[in-house]
CSV table of C-alpha atoms and ligand atoms in Angstrom, one decimal:
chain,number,residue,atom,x,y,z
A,7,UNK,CA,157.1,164.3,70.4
A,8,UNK,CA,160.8,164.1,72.1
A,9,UNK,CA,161.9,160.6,73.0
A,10,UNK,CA,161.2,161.4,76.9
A,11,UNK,CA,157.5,162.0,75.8
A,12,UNK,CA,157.3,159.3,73.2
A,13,UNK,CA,158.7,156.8,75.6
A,14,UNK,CA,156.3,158.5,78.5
A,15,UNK,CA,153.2,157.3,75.8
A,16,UNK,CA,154.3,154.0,75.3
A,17,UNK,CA,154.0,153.3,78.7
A,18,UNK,CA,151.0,154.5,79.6
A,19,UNK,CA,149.0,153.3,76.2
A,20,UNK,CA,149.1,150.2,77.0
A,21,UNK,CA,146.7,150.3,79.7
A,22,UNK,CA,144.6,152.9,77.9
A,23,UNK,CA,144.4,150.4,74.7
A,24,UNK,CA,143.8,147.2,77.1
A,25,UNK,CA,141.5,148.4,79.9
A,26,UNK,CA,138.4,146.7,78.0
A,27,UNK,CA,138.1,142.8,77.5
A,28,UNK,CA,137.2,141.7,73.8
A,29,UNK,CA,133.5,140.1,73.8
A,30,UNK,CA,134.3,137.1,72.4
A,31,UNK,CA,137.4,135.2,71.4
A,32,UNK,CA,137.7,131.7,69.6
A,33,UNK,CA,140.7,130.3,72.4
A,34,UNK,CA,138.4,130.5,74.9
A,35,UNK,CA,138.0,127.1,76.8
A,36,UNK,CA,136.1,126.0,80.3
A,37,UNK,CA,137.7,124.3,83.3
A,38,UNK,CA,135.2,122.8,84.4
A,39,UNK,CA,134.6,122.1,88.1
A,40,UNK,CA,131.5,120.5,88.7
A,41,UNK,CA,129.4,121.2,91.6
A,42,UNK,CA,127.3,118.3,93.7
A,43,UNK,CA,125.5,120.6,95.7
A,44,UNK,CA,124.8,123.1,92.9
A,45,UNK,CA,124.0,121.1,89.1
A,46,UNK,CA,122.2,123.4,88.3
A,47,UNK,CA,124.9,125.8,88.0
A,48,UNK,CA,126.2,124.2,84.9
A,49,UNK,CA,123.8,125.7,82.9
A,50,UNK,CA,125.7,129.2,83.1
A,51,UNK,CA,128.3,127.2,80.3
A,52,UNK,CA,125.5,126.3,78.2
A,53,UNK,CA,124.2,129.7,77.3
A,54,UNK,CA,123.4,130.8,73.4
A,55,UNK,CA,125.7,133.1,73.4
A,56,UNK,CA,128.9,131.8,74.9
A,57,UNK,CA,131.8,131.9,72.6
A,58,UNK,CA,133.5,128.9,74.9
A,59,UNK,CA,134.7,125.9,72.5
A,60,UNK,CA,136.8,124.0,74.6
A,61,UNK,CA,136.6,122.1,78.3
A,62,UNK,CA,138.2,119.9,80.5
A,63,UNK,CA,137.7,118.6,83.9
A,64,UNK,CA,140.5,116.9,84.9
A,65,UNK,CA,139.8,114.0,83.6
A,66,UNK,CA,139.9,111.3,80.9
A,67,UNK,CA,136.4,111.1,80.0
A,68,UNK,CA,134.0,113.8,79.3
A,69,UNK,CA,131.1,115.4,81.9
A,70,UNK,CA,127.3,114.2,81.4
A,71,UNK,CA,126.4,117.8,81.6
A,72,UNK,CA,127.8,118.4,78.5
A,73,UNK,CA,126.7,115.6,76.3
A,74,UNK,CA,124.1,117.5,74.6
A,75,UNK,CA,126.3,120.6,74.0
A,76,UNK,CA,128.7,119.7,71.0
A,77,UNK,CA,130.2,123.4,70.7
A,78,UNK,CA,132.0,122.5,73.7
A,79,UNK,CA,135.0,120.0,72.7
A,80,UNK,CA,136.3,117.9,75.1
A,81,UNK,CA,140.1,117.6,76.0
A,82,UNK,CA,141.3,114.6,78.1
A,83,UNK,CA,143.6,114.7,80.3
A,84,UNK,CA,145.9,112.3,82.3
A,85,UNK,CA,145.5,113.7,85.3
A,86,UNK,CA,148.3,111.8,87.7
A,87,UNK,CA,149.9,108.4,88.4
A,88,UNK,CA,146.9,107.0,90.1
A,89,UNK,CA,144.2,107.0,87.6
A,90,UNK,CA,146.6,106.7,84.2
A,91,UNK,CA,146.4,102.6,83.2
A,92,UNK,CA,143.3,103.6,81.4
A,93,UNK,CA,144.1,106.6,79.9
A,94,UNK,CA,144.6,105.7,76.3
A,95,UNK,CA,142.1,103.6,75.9
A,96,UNK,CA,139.3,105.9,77.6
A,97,UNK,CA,140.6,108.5,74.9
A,98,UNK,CA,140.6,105.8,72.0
A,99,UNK,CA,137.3,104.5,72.6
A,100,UNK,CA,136.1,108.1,72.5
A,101,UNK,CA,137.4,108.6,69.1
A,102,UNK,CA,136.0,105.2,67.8
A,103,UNK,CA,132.8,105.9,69.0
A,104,UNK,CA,133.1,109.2,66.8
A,105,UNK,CA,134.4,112.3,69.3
A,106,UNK,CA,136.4,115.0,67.8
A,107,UNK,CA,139.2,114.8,70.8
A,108,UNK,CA,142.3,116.7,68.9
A,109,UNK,CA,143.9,117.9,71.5
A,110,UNK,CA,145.1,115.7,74.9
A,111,UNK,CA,146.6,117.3,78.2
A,112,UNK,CA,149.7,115.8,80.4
A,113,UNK,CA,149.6,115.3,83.8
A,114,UNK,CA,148.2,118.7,86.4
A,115,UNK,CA,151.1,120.2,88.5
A,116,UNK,CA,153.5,117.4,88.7
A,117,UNK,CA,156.0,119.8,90.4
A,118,UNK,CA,153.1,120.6,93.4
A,119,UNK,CA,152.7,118.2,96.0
A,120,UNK,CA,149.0,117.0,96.3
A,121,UNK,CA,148.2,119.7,99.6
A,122,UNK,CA,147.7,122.5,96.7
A,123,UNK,CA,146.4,120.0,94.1
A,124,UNK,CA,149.3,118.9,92.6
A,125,UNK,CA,150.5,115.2,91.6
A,126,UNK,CA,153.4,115.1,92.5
A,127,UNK,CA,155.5,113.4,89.6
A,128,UNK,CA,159.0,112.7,89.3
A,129,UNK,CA,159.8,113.7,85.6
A,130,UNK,CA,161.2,110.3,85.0
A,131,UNK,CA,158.3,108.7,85.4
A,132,UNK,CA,156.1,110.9,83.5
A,133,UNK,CA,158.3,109.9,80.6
A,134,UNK,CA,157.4,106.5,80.9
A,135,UNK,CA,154.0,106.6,81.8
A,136,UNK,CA,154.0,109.2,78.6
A,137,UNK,CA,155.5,107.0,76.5
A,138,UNK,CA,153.3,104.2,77.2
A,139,UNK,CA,149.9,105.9,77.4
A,140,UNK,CA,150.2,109.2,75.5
A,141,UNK,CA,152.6,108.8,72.6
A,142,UNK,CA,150.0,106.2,70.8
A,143,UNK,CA,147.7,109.3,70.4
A,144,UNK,CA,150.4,111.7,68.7
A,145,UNK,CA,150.6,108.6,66.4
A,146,UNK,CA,146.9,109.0,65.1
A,147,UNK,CA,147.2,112.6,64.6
A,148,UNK,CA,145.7,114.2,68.1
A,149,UNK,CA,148.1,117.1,68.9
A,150,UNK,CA,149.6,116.5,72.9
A,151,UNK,CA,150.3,119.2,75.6
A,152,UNK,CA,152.7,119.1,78.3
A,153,UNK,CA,152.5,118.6,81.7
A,154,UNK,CA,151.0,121.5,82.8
A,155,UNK,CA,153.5,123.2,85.9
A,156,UNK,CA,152.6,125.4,88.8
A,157,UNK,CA,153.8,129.1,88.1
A,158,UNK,CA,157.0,128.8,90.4
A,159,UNK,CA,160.4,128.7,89.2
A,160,UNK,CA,160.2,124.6,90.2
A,161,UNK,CA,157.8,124.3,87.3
A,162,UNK,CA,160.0,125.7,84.5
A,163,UNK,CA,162.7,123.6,86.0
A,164,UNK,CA,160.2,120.5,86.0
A,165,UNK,CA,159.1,120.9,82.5
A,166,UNK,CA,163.2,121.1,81.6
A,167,UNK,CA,163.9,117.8,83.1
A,168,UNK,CA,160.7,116.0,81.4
A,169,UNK,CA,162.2,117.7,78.0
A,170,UNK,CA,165.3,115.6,79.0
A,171,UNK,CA,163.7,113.0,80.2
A,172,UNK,CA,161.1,112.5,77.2
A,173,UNK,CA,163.7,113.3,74.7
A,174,UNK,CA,161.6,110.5,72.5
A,175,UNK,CA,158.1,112.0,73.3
A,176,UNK,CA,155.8,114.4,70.8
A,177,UNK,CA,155.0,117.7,72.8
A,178,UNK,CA,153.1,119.3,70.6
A,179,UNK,CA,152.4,123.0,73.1
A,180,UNK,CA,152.6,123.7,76.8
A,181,UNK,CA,150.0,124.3,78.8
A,182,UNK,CA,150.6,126.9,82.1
A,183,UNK,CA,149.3,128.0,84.9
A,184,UNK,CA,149.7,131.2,86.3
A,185,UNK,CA,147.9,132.7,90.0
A,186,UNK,CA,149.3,136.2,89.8
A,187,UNK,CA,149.3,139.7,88.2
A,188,UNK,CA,149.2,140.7,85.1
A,189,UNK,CA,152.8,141.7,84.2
A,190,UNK,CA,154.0,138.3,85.8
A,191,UNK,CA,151.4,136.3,83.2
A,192,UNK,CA,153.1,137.8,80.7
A,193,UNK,CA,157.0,137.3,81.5
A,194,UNK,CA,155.7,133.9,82.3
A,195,UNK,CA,154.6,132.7,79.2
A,196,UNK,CA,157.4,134.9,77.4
A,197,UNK,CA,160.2,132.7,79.5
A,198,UNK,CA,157.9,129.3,78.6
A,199,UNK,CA,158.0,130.5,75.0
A,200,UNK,CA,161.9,131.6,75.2
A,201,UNK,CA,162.8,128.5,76.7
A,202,UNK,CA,161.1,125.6,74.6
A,203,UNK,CA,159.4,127.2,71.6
A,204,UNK,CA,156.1,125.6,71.5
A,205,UNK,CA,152.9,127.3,71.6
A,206,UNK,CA,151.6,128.2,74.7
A,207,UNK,CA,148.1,127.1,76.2
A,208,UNK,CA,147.6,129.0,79.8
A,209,UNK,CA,145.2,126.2,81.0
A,210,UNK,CA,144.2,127.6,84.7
A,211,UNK,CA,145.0,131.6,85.4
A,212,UNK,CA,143.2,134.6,87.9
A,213,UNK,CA,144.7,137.3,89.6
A,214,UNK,CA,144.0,135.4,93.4
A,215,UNK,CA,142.8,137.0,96.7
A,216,UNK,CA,142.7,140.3,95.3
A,217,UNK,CA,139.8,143.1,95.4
A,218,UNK,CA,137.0,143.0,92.5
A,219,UNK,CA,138.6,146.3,90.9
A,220,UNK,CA,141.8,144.0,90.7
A,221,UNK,CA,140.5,141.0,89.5
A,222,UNK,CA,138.5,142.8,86.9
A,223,UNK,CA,141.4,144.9,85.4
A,224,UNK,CA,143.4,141.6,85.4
A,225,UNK,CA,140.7,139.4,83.8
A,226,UNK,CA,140.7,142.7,81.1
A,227,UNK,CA,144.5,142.8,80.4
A,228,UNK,CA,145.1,139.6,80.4
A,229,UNK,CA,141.8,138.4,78.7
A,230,UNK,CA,143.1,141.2,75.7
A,231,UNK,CA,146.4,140.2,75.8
A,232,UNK,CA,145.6,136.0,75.3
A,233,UNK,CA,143.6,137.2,72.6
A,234,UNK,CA,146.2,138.9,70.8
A,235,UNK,CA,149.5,136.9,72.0
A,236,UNK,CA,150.1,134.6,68.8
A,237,UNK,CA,151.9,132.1,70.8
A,238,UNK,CA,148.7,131.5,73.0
A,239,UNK,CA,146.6,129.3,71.3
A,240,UNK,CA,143.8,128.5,73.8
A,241,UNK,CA,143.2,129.9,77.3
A,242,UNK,CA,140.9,128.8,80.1
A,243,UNK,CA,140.4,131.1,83.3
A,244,UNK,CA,140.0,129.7,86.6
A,245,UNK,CA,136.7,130.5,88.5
A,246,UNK,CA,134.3,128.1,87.3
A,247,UNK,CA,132.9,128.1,90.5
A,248,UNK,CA,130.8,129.6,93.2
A,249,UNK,CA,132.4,132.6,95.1
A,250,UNK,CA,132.1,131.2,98.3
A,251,UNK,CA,133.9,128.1,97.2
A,252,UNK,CA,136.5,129.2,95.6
A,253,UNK,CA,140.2,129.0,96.5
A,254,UNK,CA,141.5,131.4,94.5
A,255,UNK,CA,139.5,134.4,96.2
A,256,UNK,CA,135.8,135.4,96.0
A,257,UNK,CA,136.4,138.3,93.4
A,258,UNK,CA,138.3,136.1,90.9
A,259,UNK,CA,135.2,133.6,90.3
A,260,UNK,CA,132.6,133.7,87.8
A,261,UNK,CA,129.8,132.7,89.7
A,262,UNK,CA,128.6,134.7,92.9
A,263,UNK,CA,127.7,132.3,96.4
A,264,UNK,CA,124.1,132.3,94.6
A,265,UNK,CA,125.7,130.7,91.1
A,266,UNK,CA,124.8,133.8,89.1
A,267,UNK,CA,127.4,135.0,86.8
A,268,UNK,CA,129.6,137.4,87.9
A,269,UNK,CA,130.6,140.0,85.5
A,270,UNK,CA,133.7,138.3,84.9
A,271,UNK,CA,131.7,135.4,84.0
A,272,UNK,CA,129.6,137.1,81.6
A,273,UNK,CA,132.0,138.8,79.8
A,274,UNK,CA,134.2,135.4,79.6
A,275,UNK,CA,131.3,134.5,77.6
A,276,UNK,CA,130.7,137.5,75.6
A,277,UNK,CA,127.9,139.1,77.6
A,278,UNK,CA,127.7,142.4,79.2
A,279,UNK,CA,128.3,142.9,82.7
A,280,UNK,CA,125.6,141.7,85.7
A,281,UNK,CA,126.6,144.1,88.1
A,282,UNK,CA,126.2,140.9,90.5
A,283,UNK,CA,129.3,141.0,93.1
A,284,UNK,CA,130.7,137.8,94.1
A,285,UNK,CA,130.6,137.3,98.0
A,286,UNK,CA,133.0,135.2,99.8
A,287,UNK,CA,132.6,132.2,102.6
A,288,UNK,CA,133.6,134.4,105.5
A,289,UNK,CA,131.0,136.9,104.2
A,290,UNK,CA,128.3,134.3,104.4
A,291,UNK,CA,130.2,133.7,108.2
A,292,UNK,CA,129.7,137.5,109.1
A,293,UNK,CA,125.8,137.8,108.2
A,294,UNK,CA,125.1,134.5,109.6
A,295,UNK,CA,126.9,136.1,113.1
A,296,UNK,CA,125.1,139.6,112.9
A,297,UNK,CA,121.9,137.7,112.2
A,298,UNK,CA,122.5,135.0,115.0
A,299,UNK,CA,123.8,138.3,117.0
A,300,UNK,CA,120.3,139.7,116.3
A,301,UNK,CA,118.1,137.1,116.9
A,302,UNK,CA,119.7,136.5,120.4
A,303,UNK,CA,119.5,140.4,121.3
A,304,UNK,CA,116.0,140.0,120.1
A,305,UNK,CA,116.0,136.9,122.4
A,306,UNK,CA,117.2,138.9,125.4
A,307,UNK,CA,115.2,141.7,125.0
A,308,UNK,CA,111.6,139.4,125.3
A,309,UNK,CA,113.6,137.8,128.5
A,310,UNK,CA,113.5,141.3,130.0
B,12,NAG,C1,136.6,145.6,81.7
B,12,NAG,O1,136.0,145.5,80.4
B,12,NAG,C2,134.6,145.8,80.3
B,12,NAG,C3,134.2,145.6,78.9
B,12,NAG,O2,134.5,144.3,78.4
B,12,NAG,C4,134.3,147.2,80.8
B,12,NAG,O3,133.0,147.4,80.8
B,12,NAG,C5,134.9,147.3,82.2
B,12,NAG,O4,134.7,148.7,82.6
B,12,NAG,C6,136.4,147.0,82.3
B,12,NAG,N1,136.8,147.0,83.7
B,12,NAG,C7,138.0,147.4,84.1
B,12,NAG,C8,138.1,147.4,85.6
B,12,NAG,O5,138.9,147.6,83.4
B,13,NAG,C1,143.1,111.2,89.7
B,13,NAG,O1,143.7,110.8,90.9
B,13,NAG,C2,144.0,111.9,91.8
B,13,NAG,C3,144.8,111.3,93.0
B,13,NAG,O2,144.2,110.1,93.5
B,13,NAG,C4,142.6,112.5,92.2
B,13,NAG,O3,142.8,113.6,93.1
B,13,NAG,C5,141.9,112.9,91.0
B,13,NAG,O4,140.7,113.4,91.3
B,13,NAG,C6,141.8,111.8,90.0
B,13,NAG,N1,141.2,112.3,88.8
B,13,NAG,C7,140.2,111.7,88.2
B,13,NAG,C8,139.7,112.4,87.0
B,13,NAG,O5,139.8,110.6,88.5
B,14,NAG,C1,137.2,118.9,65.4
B,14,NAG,O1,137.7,120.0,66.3
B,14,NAG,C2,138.6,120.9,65.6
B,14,NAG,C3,139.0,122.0,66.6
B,14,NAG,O2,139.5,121.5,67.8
B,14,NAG,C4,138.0,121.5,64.4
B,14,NAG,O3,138.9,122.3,63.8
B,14,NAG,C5,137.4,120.4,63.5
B,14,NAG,O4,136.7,121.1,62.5
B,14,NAG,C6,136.5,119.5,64.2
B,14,NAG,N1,136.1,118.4,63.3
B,14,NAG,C7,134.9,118.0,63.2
B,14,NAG,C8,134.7,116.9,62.3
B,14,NAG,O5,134.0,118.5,63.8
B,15,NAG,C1,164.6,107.4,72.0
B,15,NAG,O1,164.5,106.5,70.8
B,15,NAG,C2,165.8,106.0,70.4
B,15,NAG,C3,165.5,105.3,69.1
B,15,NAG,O2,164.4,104.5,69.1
B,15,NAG,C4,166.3,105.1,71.5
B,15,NAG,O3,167.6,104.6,71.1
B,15,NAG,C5,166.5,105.9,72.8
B,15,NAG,O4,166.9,105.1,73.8
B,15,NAG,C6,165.2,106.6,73.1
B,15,NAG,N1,165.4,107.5,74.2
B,15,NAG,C7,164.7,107.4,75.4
B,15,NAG,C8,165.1,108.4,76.4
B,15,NAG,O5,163.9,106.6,75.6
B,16,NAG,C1,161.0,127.2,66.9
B,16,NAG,O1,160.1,126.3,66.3
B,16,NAG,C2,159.8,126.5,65.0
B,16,NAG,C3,158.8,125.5,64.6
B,16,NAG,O2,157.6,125.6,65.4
B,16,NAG,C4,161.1,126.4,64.1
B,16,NAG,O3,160.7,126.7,62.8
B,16,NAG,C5,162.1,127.3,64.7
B,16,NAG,O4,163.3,127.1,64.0
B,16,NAG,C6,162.4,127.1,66.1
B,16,NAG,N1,163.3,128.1,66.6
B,16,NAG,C7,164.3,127.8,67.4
B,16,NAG,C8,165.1,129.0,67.9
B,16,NAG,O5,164.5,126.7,67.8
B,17,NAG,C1,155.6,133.1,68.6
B,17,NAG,O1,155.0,134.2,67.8
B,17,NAG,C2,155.9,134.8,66.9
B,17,NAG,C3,155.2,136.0,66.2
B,17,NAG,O2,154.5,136.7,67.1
B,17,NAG,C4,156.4,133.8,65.9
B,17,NAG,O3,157.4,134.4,65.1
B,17,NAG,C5,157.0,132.6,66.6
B,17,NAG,O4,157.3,131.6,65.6
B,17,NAG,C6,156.0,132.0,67.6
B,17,NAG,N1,156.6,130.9,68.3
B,17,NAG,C7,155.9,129.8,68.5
B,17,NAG,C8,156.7,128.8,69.3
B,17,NAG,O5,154.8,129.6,68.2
């Protein structure tokens, strides 16, 4: 093969070789997003076969839906400035009353203002608020993640300045998130990796507002690529949610509006595909109109 040919392979194997998803992996994790109206949704996590060993929700304490499911560890996190005076102790009293909590996450999107979820942290005072109510933990041997940036440039540049800022604090990985394609997932966690060699845990990721063929070939290459990335450590895709909910694009979720997995859901958890297509809100919107539409034709029509 000449070099023009040769390099011509290379390029294309890659999405030969990565076009399926893996069944199962061990990095897998859940966030979980409860739903009010829907509880009964949660029991799509549960399943026998599920190769998920990791959740976290946000918060310091773990979900009641998973108290009787111990293959699902829990991960506390501190989420933001508001709800952090209780933070070590919620975690300690965990491990006293006998939880395996090895891992514990920094704050969610300190660099994003709270309109897109974020909390909104000046990296100075993450230090201290760190130092006060995470640092204890590293002390009995639970391993600590970063706070965990937006994808923008600002959240590189965040995670720099709480480096600085926390020159004192045990950072044991760095968690990421990523709402994007699949070659920008990549150089992401290439430049987190380049920058501040730690080990990388990509904590919320999904190709958004793209079509199903999209979001299935991204969940595939970048499922396949977590998988075999050594620097990623544990992974946990966003769409734990109902399609018509979702805010990151009907086709990205794992549940359809009737919280049924999706097939991205299934194969998350090692199962074949359901063939069930995820609708979205303004799908719901549509049918609602054409049947309103029809009953008041129908109306009009017994008026003539
Ligand atoms: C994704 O991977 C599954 C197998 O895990 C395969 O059945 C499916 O065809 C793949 N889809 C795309 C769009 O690559
Ligand atoms: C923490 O506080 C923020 C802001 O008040 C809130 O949005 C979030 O839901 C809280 N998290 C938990 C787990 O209580
Ligand atoms: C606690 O969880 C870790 C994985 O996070 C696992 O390696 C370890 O075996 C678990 N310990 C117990 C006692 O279950
Ligand atoms: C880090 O610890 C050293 C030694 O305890 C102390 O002198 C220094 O002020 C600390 N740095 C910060 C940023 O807290
Ligand atoms: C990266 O971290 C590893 C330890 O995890 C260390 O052995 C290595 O020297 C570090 N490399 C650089 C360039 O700092
Ligand atoms: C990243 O993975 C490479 C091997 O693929 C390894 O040499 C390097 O130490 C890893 N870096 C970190 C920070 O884990």
């Amino acid at each position: 093969m000449g070099l023009r040919h040769f390099l011509t392979a290379l390029t294309v194997l890659p999405s030969i070789v990565y076009c399926q998803s893996p069944l199962t992996s061990s990095k897998r994790g859940l966030v979980y997003v409860p739903s009010e109206k829907y509880p009964q949704d949660d029991a799509n996590w549960d399943s026998p076969t599920s190769d998920l060993t990791w959740y976290y929700n946000y918060g310091s304490k773990p979900s009641p839906a998973f108290a009787n499911f111990p293959k699902l560890q829990f991960v506390p996190m501190l989420w933001g400035t508001g709800n952090s005076s209780t933070f070590l102790s919620d975690v300690q009293s965990q491990i006293k009353a006998g939880a395996n909590i090895t891992y514990v996450l920094g704050f969610n999107e300190p660099d994003g203002d709270s309109s897109t979820g974020g909390s909104d942290i000046p990296a100075e005072t993450a230090a201290q608020i760190w130092m006060q109510q995470i640092e204890p933990l590293a002390k009995q041997g639970v391993k600590i993640g970063a706070p965990a940036c937006t994808g923008a440039e600002t959240g590189r540049q965040w995670t720099q300045e709480f480096f600085t800022a926390c020159s004192n604090c045990t950072i044991d990985f760095i968690p990421v998130h990523w709402y994007g394609d699949f070659q920008g997932l990549a150089s992401h966690i290439g430049e987190y990796v380049g920058t501040f060699n730690k080990t990388i845990w990509v904590t919320e990721f999904a190709d958004a507002h793209v079509n199903l063929q999209e979001s299935q070939t991204f969940y595939n290459q970048s499922s396949s690529y977590l998988d075999r990335t050594e620097n990623v450590t544990h992974y946990s895709y966003f769409g734990a949610f109902r399609s018509d909910v979702s805010n990151v694009g009907a086709n990205s979720a794992m549940l359809t509006q009737d919280g049924k997995l999706t097939d991205i859901g299934s194969w998350y958890l090692g199962g074949g595909e359901t063939g069930s297509v995820p609708k979205s809100a303004a799908y719901r919107k549509t049918a609602f109109i054409r049947s309103s539409l029809l009953v008041g034709l129908t109306t009009m029509w017994c008026v003539l």
